[in-house]
Amino acid sequence: MKMLINGADRVVADALRGMAAAHPGLRVEVEHRLVLRGDAPVDGKVGLISGGGSGHEPLHAGFVGPGMLDAACPGEVFTSPVPDQMTRAAGAVDSGQGVLLVVKNYTGDVLNFDMAAELIEDEGIAVDRVVVDDDVAVTDSTFTAGRRGVGGTLFVHKLAGAVAQEGAPLSRVAEVGRRVAEASRSFGVALHGPTTPAKGSPTFDLPPDELELGIGIHGEPGRERRAMLSAAEIADVTVEALLADLPLSASEPVLCLTNGMGGTPLLELYGFHAEVVRALGERGVTLARSLVGNYVTSLDMAGCSVSLCRLDEELLRLWDAPVSTPGLRWGR
Amino acid sequence: MTGQVTERDAAFFQDWLVTAADAIRANADRLTDLDSAIGDADHGNNMRRGFSAVAAALADERPDTPGAVLLLGGRTLVSTVGGASGPLFGTLLRRTGKALGEAERVTDEELRVALETGIGAVGQLGGAAAGDKTMLDALLPALDALPDYAAAALAAEEGSRATIPLRAHKGRASYLGERSVGHEDPGAASAALIFRALHEVADR
């Protein structure tokens, strides 16, 4: 596999150097693996901190900026960051209002953020955390590490970020984050496995005529492998899986992220989104807002995920609030 | 010689971790291969990065008690590895080191008792038990065989191999369900290397 890199050990540092050059509004500490709002700490504002393995760009560093995150802690590729990063981030973004950690429910992320939360508290900074576990493909949580945090993470970043930007206190920002996490569901499909720089070949083999249903953001499986389906059929399977877990009434505003996993072009994603809208419509669901693109990716994995979030009036307003980050930008 | 109790000093523990770092380095590709079967193909790289940092930190700071060596090793792993392995292997060393306290020399029995605390802390942090296809499946049999280091090294290796037919219930491998069966757990394989290193150093 050919990759545009200088070497597997340098991938994350090189990408951070590039982000620093491309986005002068960010403060990038390459050595400490931190991406911060350039104006952090923002007076009177709760600091929103997230992070996770690299390879999911624009998640997480691409969502740093006004209206979303104050800091992102990128780990090695597909490996959670270490507590030192979150602790340093908290020191850099805390304005006295405390910090909220947004954590995806993966064993490594949870362990490292938990350790970080203890250290942050020891430093006298108020801290709370929201764990995102929106993946409906994982049902058997007695025998697994539980539902994974996937596409819904973007919703939590955006909506909690918007209420933090308005100056809400930590308890309220955390409450919004948890409310969004509880109202979000995702389901993903892989057509081809991702290639990590360290391994150089796909992390799992998927024959050309098969697809994997219910994958997480590292290509880990959740449900089953099947013969390849059309976009319409994939949309039906996906929407069925989502609505089985998230009953929606016709009157509720619903937000939909049709997300590419990194290796699927927008031409396919928009076509797929049309089928998602059709499949939802046939089941009585009309979308209030849509977002289509590569947002929560898995390196070059081909495939897609759909995330739905049940909104209310307040959440709809927070979704529409201005945001200015490398990966998401509107309303300014 | 009856009645004589071997005592281990800071240098012994330093040797142990440096020998473990060498073993991790030599086996990094194998660990990554194991991880690519049921994880995301980075365990060897992550452990090599962490243990290399441990060896460097020890050379730099030269802690003067067994407990301090393990504490520094554990803290360094937590700060450099990431993923689930960083907190888990870091906790193993850190809590074992804390249990050893500030003694300048410790007996093999004192180390066994401290490791019992460290391994217990790993189980608590990861919420795992024997048979979940994790590093505990190597650590727990090794603990049972202590303070005989040769037997412990063997028990850890056998425990690691015994994860092959198991279904993973923890960590990322758990999402594979039945498909995790038939592969050795990379965390258990790393734990076995650490006990092999302990045996090697004690045998010198």
mmCIF file of N, CA, C and O in Angstrom, chain A residues 8-9 76-84 105-109 111-112 115 138 140 142-148 196 198-199 203-204 212 218 220-225, chain B residues 32-33 36-37 39-42 45-46 48-49 75 77-88 90-91 94 125-126 167-172 174-177 179:
data_model
loop_
_atom_site.group_PDB
_atom_site.id
_atom_site.type_symbol
_atom_site.label_atom_id
_atom_site.label_comp_id
_atom_site.label_asym_id
_atom_site.label_seq_id
_atom_site.Cartn_x
_atom_site.Cartn_y
_atom_site.Cartn_z
ATOM 1 N N ALA A 8 5.928 5.609 9.541
ATOM 2 C CA ALA A 8 4.788 5.327 10.419
ATOM 3 C C ALA A 8 4.909 6.041 11.764
ATOM 4 O O ALA A 8 3.911 6.474 12.333
ATOM 5 N N ASP A 9 6.121 6.181 12.279
ATOM 6 C CA ASP A 9 6.294 6.799 13.591
ATOM 7 C C ASP A 9 6.071 8.318 13.579
ATOM 8 O O ASP A 9 5.938 8.928 14.623
ATOM 9 N N GLU A 76 -1.805 8.089 19.236
ATOM 10 C CA GLU A 76 -1.235 7.414 18.070
ATOM 11 C C GLU A 76 -2.398 6.923 17.202
ATOM 12 O O GLU A 76 -3.554 6.936 17.620
ATOM 13 N N VAL A 77 -2.083 6.434 16.006
ATOM 14 C CA VAL A 77 -3.135 5.965 15.115
ATOM 15 C C VAL A 77 -3.947 4.844 15.789
ATOM 16 O O VAL A 77 -3.370 3.840 16.232
ATOM 17 N N PHE A 78 -5.244 5.066 15.892
ATOM 18 C CA PHE A 78 -6.204 4.113 16.481
ATOM 19 C C PHE A 78 -5.876 3.761 17.941
ATOM 20 O O PHE A 78 -6.318 2.732 18.446
ATOM 21 N N THR A 79 -5.095 4.589 18.620
ATOM 22 C CA THR A 79 -4.722 4.327 20.007
ATOM 23 C C THR A 79 -5.097 5.563 20.839
ATOM 24 O O THR A 79 -4.760 6.678 20.459
ATOM 25 N N SER A 80 -5.758 5.362 21.963
ATOM 26 C CA SER A 80 -6.199 6.516 22.742
ATOM 27 C C SER A 80 -5.003 7.340 23.203
ATOM 28 O O SER A 80 -3.895 6.828 23.318
ATOM 29 N N PRO A 81 -5.236 8.636 23.463
ATOM 30 C CA PRO A 81 -4.169 9.471 24.010
ATOM 31 C C PRO A 81 -3.822 9.045 25.429
ATOM 32 O O PRO A 81 -4.507 8.204 26.007
ATOM 33 N N VAL A 82 -2.781 9.637 25.999
ATOM 34 C CA VAL A 82 -2.361 9.311 27.364
ATOM 35 C C VAL A 82 -2.831 10.427 28.304
ATOM 36 O O VAL A 82 -3.060 11.557 27.862
ATOM 37 N N PRO A 83 -2.987 10.133 29.604
ATOM 38 C CA PRO A 83 -3.558 11.112 30.543
ATOM 39 C C PRO A 83 -2.795 12.434 30.583
ATOM 40 O O PRO A 83 -3.397 13.481 30.817
ATOM 41 N N ASP A 84 -1.484 12.414 30.353
ATOM 42 C CA ASP A 84 -0.699 13.662 30.384
ATOM 43 C C ASP A 84 -1.270 14.697 29.420
ATOM 44 O O ASP A 84 -1.252 15.899 29.686
ATOM 45 N N ASN A 105 -16.813 5.495 24.032
ATOM 46 C CA ASN A 105 -16.768 4.278 24.833
ATOM 47 C C ASN A 105 -15.933 3.174 24.157
ATOM 48 O O ASN A 105 -16.476 2.241 23.570
ATOM 49 N N TYR A 106 -14.639 3.356 24.231
ATOM 50 C CA TYR A 106 -13.680 2.308 23.884
ATOM 51 C C TYR A 106 -12.825 2.100 25.132
ATOM 52 O O TYR A 106 -12.501 3.082 25.825
ATOM 53 N N THR A 107 -12.452 0.871 25.424
ATOM 54 C CA THR A 107 -11.762 0.556 26.676
ATOM 55 C C THR A 107 -10.576 1.498 26.930
ATOM 56 O O THR A 107 -10.434 2.054 28.015
ATOM 57 N N GLY A 108 -9.732 1.663 25.927
ATOM 58 C CA GLY A 108 -8.532 2.486 26.101
ATOM 59 C C GLY A 108 -8.864 3.941 26.370
ATOM 60 O O GLY A 108 -8.261 4.576 27.242
ATOM 61 N N ASP A 109 -9.830 4.482 25.632
ATOM 62 C CA ASP A 109 -10.217 5.875 25.838
ATOM 63 C C ASP A 109 -10.765 6.072 27.248
ATOM 64 O O ASP A 109 -10.403 7.023 27.939
ATOM 65 N N LEU A 111 -10.300 4.301 29.999
ATOM 66 C CA LEU A 111 -9.272 4.151 31.041
ATOM 67 C C LEU A 111 -8.372 5.384 31.123
ATOM 68 O O LEU A 111 -8.088 5.895 32.208
ATOM 69 N N ASN A 112 -7.928 5.866 29.970
ATOM 70 C CA ASN A 112 -7.004 7.002 29.978
ATOM 71 C C ASN A 112 -7.688 8.297 30.414
ATOM 72 O O ASN A 112 -7.103 9.096 31.154
ATOM 73 N N MET A 115 -8.244 8.179 34.219
ATOM 74 C CA MET A 115 -7.014 8.523 34.936
ATOM 75 C C MET A 115 -6.767 10.018 34.859
ATOM 76 O O MET A 115 -6.384 10.655 35.845
ATOM 77 N N VAL A 138 -23.651 -2.907 18.532
ATOM 78 C CA VAL A 138 -23.197 -3.696 19.676
ATOM 79 C C VAL A 138 -24.362 -3.839 20.647
ATOM 80 O O VAL A 138 -24.758 -2.892 21.305
ATOM 81 N N ASP A 140 -24.780 -6.939 22.607
ATOM 82 C CA ASP A 140 -24.503 -7.965 23.603
ATOM 83 C C ASP A 140 -23.505 -7.450 24.632
ATOM 84 O O ASP A 140 -22.425 -7.990 24.762
ATOM 85 N N THR A 142 -23.049 -7.694 27.677
ATOM 86 C CA THR A 142 -22.552 -8.584 28.725
ATOM 87 C C THR A 142 -21.228 -9.217 28.293
ATOM 88 O O THR A 142 -20.368 -9.509 29.112
ATOM 89 N N PHE A 143 -21.100 -9.439 26.989
ATOM 90 C CA PHE A 143 -19.933 -10.162 26.491
ATOM 91 C C PHE A 143 -19.002 -9.281 25.682
ATOM 92 O O PHE A 143 -18.087 -9.740 25.039
ATOM 93 N N THR A 144 -19.250 -7.969 25.706
ATOM 94 C CA THR A 144 -18.354 -7.049 25.003
ATOM 95 C C THR A 144 -18.034 -5.890 25.926
ATOM 96 O O THR A 144 -18.541 -5.813 27.041
ATOM 97 N N ALA A 145 -17.215 -4.980 25.425
ATOM 98 C CA ALA A 145 -16.880 -3.790 26.207
ATOM 99 C C ALA A 145 -18.018 -2.769 26.164
ATOM 100 O O ALA A 145 -17.865 -1.655 26.630
ATOM 101 N N GLY A 146 -19.158 -3.146 25.599
ATOM 102 C CA GLY A 146 -20.315 -2.249 25.562
ATOM 103 C C GLY A 146 -20.383 -1.483 24.257
ATOM 104 O O GLY A 146 -19.508 -1.578 23.410
ATOM 105 N N ARG A 147 -21.447 -0.706 24.117
ATOM 106 C CA ARG A 147 -21.640 0.047 22.882
ATOM 107 C C ARG A 147 -20.506 1.030 22.634
ATOM 108 O O ARG A 147 -20.121 1.773 23.535
ATOM 109 N N ARG A 148 -20.043 1.071 21.402
ATOM 110 C CA ARG A 148 -18.942 1.973 21.073
ATOM 111 C C ARG A 148 -19.441 3.388 20.853
ATOM 112 O O ARG A 148 -20.594 3.599 20.469
ATOM 113 N N THR A 196 -3.596 0.826 8.377
ATOM 114 C CA THR A 196 -2.842 1.670 9.305
ATOM 115 C C THR A 196 -1.411 1.827 8.785
ATOM 116 O O THR A 196 -0.861 0.895 8.179
ATOM 117 N N ALA A 198 1.307 1.742 10.397
ATOM 118 C CA ALA A 198 2.230 0.792 11.029
ATOM 119 C C ALA A 198 2.175 -0.569 10.344
ATOM 120 O O ALA A 198 3.181 -1.255 10.211
ATOM 121 N N LYS A 199 0.995 -0.981 9.904
ATOM 122 C CA LYS A 199 0.862 -2.314 9.318
ATOM 123 C C LYS A 199 1.040 -2.275 7.806
ATOM 124 O O LYS A 199 1.638 -3.165 7.224
ATOM 125 N N THR A 203 -6.354 -3.846 7.872
ATOM 126 C CA THR A 203 -6.355 -4.521 9.166
ATOM 127 C C THR A 203 -7.306 -5.722 9.178
ATOM 128 O O THR A 203 -7.246 -6.533 10.073
ATOM 129 N N PHE A 204 -8.213 -5.802 8.206
ATOM 130 C CA PHE A 204 -8.971 -7.043 8.039
ATOM 131 C C PHE A 204 -9.284 -7.238 6.564
ATOM 132 O O PHE A 204 -9.330 -6.275 5.798
ATOM 133 N N GLU A 212 -19.331 -5.722 5.528
ATOM 134 C CA GLU A 212 -19.424 -6.018 6.958
ATOM 135 C C GLU A 212 -20.427 -5.038 7.559
ATOM 136 O O GLU A 212 -20.264 -3.827 7.440
ATOM 137 N N HIS A 218 -12.845 1.526 13.834
ATOM 138 C CA HIS A 218 -11.553 0.940 13.482
ATOM 139 C C HIS A 218 -11.788 -0.265 12.602
ATOM 140 O O HIS A 218 -10.906 -1.083 12.397
ATOM 141 N N GLU A 220 -13.738 -2.645 13.475
ATOM 142 C CA GLU A 220 -14.115 -3.828 14.245
ATOM 143 C C GLU A 220 -15.574 -4.157 13.975
ATOM 144 O O GLU A 220 -16.419 -3.281 13.883
ATOM 145 N N PRO A 221 -15.871 -5.450 13.902
ATOM 146 C CA PRO A 221 -17.221 -5.850 13.521
ATOM 147 C C PRO A 221 -18.209 -5.743 14.674
ATOM 148 O O PRO A 221 -17.828 -5.566 15.828
ATOM 149 N N GLY A 222 -19.481 -5.816 14.353
ATOM 150 C CA GLY A 222 -20.502 -5.815 15.383
ATOM 151 C C GLY A 222 -21.586 -6.819 15.080
ATOM 152 O O GLY A 222 -22.111 -7.472 15.963
ATOM 153 N N ARG A 223 -21.930 -6.967 13.820
ATOM 154 C CA ARG A 223 -23.046 -7.868 13.517
ATOM 155 C C ARG A 223 -22.691 -9.016 12.584
ATOM 156 O O ARG A 223 -22.481 -10.118 13.013
ATOM 157 N N GLU A 224 -22.607 -8.748 11.311
ATOM 158 C CA GLU A 224 -22.406 -9.887 10.406
ATOM 159 C C GLU A 224 -21.764 -9.457 9.098
ATOM 160 O O GLU A 224 -21.719 -8.285 8.761
ATOM 161 N N ARG A 225 -21.282 -10.469 8.390
ATOM 162 C CA ARG A 225 -20.721 -10.265 7.070
ATOM 163 C C ARG A 225 -21.719 -10.826 6.065
ATOM 164 O O ARG A 225 -22.309 -11.883 6.310
ATOM 165 N N THR B 32 2.361 -7.441 17.369
ATOM 166 C CA THR B 32 1.519 -6.705 16.431
ATOM 167 C C THR B 32 0.746 -7.662 15.528
ATOM 168 O O THR B 32 -0.421 -7.426 15.226
ATOM 169 N N ASP B 33 1.392 -8.762 15.133
ATOM 170 C CA ASP B 33 0.677 -9.752 14.316
ATOM 171 C C ASP B 33 -0.494 -10.345 15.092
ATOM 172 O O ASP B 33 -1.592 -10.521 14.551
ATOM 173 N N SER B 36 -3.170 -7.849 15.130
ATOM 174 C CA SER B 36 -3.854 -7.583 13.867
ATOM 175 C C SER B 36 -4.932 -8.632 13.612
ATOM 176 O O SER B 36 -5.884 -8.387 12.889
ATOM 177 N N ALA B 37 -4.809 -9.800 14.277
ATOM 178 C CA ALA B 37 -5.838 -10.822 14.110
ATOM 179 C C ALA B 37 -7.120 -10.450 14.851
ATOM 180 O O ALA B 37 -8.220 -10.679 14.358
ATOM 181 N N GLY B 39 -7.343 -7.323 16.976
ATOM 182 C CA GLY B 39 -7.384 -5.933 17.435
ATOM 183 C C GLY B 39 -7.124 -5.008 16.275
ATOM 184 O O GLY B 39 -7.672 -5.193 15.193
ATOM 185 N N ASP B 40 -6.242 -4.040 16.483
ATOM 186 C CA ASP B 40 -6.004 -3.075 15.408
ATOM 187 C C ASP B 40 -4.533 -2.947 15.060
ATOM 188 O O ASP B 40 -4.100 -1.917 14.570
ATOM 189 N N ALA B 41 -3.773 -4.005 15.330
ATOM 190 C CA ALA B 41 -2.421 -4.098 14.790
ATOM 191 C C ALA B 41 -1.455 -3.050 15.303
ATOM 192 O O ALA B 41 -0.615 -2.563 14.561
ATOM 193 N N ASP B 42 -1.568 -2.691 16.586
ATOM 194 C CA ASP B 42 -0.594 -1.723 17.099
ATOM 195 C C ASP B 42 -0.002 -2.111 18.454
ATOM 196 O O ASP B 42 0.795 -1.357 19.009
ATOM 197 N N ASN B 45 3.905 -2.192 18.621
ATOM 198 C CA ASN B 45 4.457 -0.837 18.505
ATOM 199 C C ASN B 45 4.267 -0.046 19.777
ATOM 200 O O ASN B 45 5.172 0.651 20.249
ATOM 201 N N ASN B 46 3.052 -0.119 20.338
ATOM 202 C CA ASN B 46 2.746 0.659 21.537
ATOM 203 C C ASN B 46 3.582 0.191 22.726
ATOM 204 O O ASN B 46 4.103 1.002 23.491
ATOM 205 N N ARG B 48 6.432 -1.433 22.610
ATOM 206 C CA ARG B 48 7.856 -1.121 22.359
ATOM 207 C C ARG B 48 8.135 0.345 22.691
ATOM 208 O O ARG B 48 9.130 0.666 23.341
ATOM 209 N N ARG B 49 7.238 1.223 22.275
ATOM 210 C CA ARG B 49 7.414 2.650 22.578
ATOM 211 C C ARG B 49 7.441 2.867 24.090
ATOM 212 O O ARG B 49 8.301 3.568 24.613
ATOM 213 N N ARG B 75 4.534 4.600 35.844
ATOM 214 C CA ARG B 75 4.142 5.957 35.440
ATOM 215 C C ARG B 75 4.548 6.217 33.998
ATOM 216 O O ARG B 75 3.815 6.832 33.228
ATOM 217 N N LEU B 77 4.890 4.010 31.569
ATOM 218 C CA LEU B 77 3.997 3.282 30.658
ATOM 219 C C LEU B 77 2.681 4.034 30.489
ATOM 220 O O LEU B 77 2.189 4.196 29.368
ATOM 221 N N VAL B 78 2.102 4.496 31.604
ATOM 222 C CA VAL B 78 0.836 5.237 31.523
ATOM 223 C C VAL B 78 1.004 6.473 30.642
ATOM 224 O O VAL B 78 0.114 6.836 29.871
ATOM 225 N N SER B 79 2.173 7.107 30.721
ATOM 226 C CA SER B 79 2.406 8.360 29.990
ATOM 227 C C SER B 79 2.798 8.178 28.535
ATOM 228 O O SER B 79 2.853 9.158 27.800
ATOM 229 N N THR B 80 3.115 6.958 28.132
ATOM 230 C CA THR B 80 3.631 6.809 26.766
ATOM 231 C C THR B 80 2.901 5.792 25.894
ATOM 232 O O THR B 80 2.990 5.871 24.669
ATOM 233 N N VAL B 81 2.202 4.838 26.490
ATOM 234 C CA VAL B 81 1.651 3.755 25.663
ATOM 235 C C VAL B 81 0.313 4.115 25.036
ATOM 236 O O VAL B 81 0.088 3.929 23.848
ATOM 237 N N GLY B 82 -0.627 4.655 25.833
ATOM 238 C CA GLY B 82 -1.972 4.908 25.322
ATOM 239 C C GLY B 82 -2.771 3.623 25.220
ATOM 240 O O GLY B 82 -2.330 2.570 25.686
ATOM 241 N N GLY B 83 -3.928 3.718 24.584
ATOM 242 C CA GLY B 83 -4.786 2.551 24.456
ATOM 243 C C GLY B 83 -5.156 1.979 25.804
ATOM 244 O O GLY B 83 -5.044 2.646 26.830
ATOM 245 N N ALA B 84 -5.605 0.730 25.823
ATOM 246 C CA ALA B 84 -5.913 0.085 27.095
ATOM 247 C C ALA B 84 -4.634 -0.435 27.744
ATOM 248 O O ALA B 84 -4.524 -0.519 28.963
ATOM 249 N N SER B 85 -3.642 -0.773 26.926
ATOM 250 C CA SER B 85 -2.414 -1.374 27.455
ATOM 251 C C SER B 85 -1.654 -0.436 28.375
ATOM 252 O O SER B 85 -1.052 -0.888 29.349
ATOM 253 N N GLY B 86 -1.666 0.865 28.073
ATOM 254 C CA GLY B 86 -0.909 1.828 28.886
ATOM 255 C C GLY B 86 -1.389 1.836 30.330
ATOM 256 O O GLY B 86 -0.614 1.562 31.254
ATOM 257 N N PRO B 87 -2.683 2.125 30.546
ATOM 258 C CA PRO B 87 -3.192 2.111 31.921
ATOM 259 C C PRO B 87 -3.071 0.738 32.585
ATOM 260 O O PRO B 87 -2.775 0.666 33.781
ATOM 261 N N LEU B 88 -3.274 -0.339 31.834
ATOM 262 C CA LEU B 88 -3.294 -1.667 32.468
ATOM 263 C C LEU B 88 -1.890 -2.129 32.859
ATOM 264 O O LEU B 88 -1.646 -2.509 34.005
ATOM 265 N N GLY B 90 0.693 -0.186 33.037
ATOM 266 C CA GLY B 90 1.194 0.844 33.935
ATOM 267 C C GLY B 90 0.721 0.605 35.359
ATOM 268 O O GLY B 90 1.493 0.712 36.320
ATOM 269 N N THR B 91 -0.555 0.249 35.490
ATOM 270 C CA THR B 91 -1.110 -0.028 36.817
ATOM 271 C C THR B 91 -0.457 -1.256 37.443
ATOM 272 O O THR B 91 -0.186 -1.283 38.644
ATOM 273 N N ARG B 94 2.899 0.038 38.675
ATOM 274 C CA ARG B 94 2.756 1.112 39.657
ATOM 275 C C ARG B 94 2.224 0.575 40.987
ATOM 276 O O ARG B 94 2.756 0.867 42.050
ATOM 277 N N LEU B 125 -9.300 -2.499 37.437
ATOM 278 C CA LEU B 125 -9.328 -1.410 36.460
ATOM 279 C C LEU B 125 -9.996 -1.849 35.174
ATOM 280 O O LEU B 125 -10.814 -1.137 34.602
ATOM 281 N N GLY B 126 -9.634 -3.045 34.688
ATOM 282 C CA GLY B 126 -10.179 -3.511 33.420
ATOM 283 C C GLY B 126 -11.531 -4.196 33.570
ATOM 284 O O GLY B 126 -12.181 -4.518 32.581
ATOM 285 N N ARG B 167 -13.125 -16.988 23.807
ATOM 286 C CA ARG B 167 -13.821 -15.878 23.165
ATOM 287 C C ARG B 167 -13.585 -14.627 24.005
ATOM 288 O O ARG B 167 -13.751 -14.653 25.222
ATOM 289 N N ALA B 168 -13.183 -13.543 23.351
ATOM 290 C CA ALA B 168 -12.870 -12.307 24.078
ATOM 291 C C ALA B 168 -14.133 -11.655 24.625
ATOM 292 O O ALA B 168 -15.139 -11.563 23.927
ATOM 293 N N HIS B 169 -14.066 -11.224 25.883
ATOM 294 C CA HIS B 169 -15.201 -10.533 26.501
ATOM 295 C C HIS B 169 -14.870 -9.097 26.855
ATOM 296 O O HIS B 169 -15.721 -8.358 27.341
ATOM 297 N N LYS B 170 -13.627 -8.695 26.665
ATOM 298 C CA LYS B 170 -13.206 -7.347 27.055
ATOM 299 C C LYS B 170 -12.424 -6.711 25.916
ATOM 300 O O LYS B 170 -11.850 -7.399 25.076
ATOM 301 N N GLY B 171 -12.398 -5.376 25.933
ATOM 302 C CA GLY B 171 -11.595 -4.647 24.960
ATOM 303 C C GLY B 171 -12.138 -4.767 23.543
ATOM 304 O O GLY B 171 -13.243 -5.270 23.311
ATOM 305 N N ARG B 172 -11.326 -4.304 22.607
ATOM 306 C CA ARG B 172 -11.802 -4.230 21.233
ATOM 307 C C ARG B 172 -12.045 -5.597 20.618
ATOM 308 O O ARG B 172 -12.896 -5.755 19.753
ATOM 309 N N SER B 174 -13.506 -7.946 21.857
ATOM 310 C CA SER B 174 -14.824 -8.480 22.222
ATOM 311 C C SER B 174 -15.837 -8.293 21.097
ATOM 312 O O SER B 174 -16.785 -9.065 20.982
ATOM 313 N N TYR B 175 -15.632 -7.274 20.254
ATOM 314 C CA TYR B 175 -16.585 -7.024 19.172
ATOM 315 C C TYR B 175 -16.540 -8.094 18.093
ATOM 316 O O TYR B 175 -17.432 -8.203 17.268
ATOM 317 N N LEU B 176 -15.474 -8.888 18.096
ATOM 318 C CA LEU B 176 -15.374 -9.980 17.123
ATOM 319 C C LEU B 176 -16.249 -11.166 17.514
ATOM 320 O O LEU B 176 -16.509 -12.029 16.695
ATOM 321 N N GLY B 177 -16.661 -11.226 18.766
ATOM 322 C CA GLY B 177 -17.478 -12.351 19.226
ATOM 323 C C GLY B 177 -16.779 -13.668 18.967
ATOM 324 O O GLY B 177 -15.600 -13.842 19.299
ATOM 325 N N ARG B 179 -15.572 -14.796 16.417
ATOM 326 C CA ARG B 179 -14.413 -14.705 15.514
ATOM 327 C C ARG B 179 -13.114 -14.429 16.263
ATOM 328 O O ARG B 179 -12.033 -14.484 15.678
#
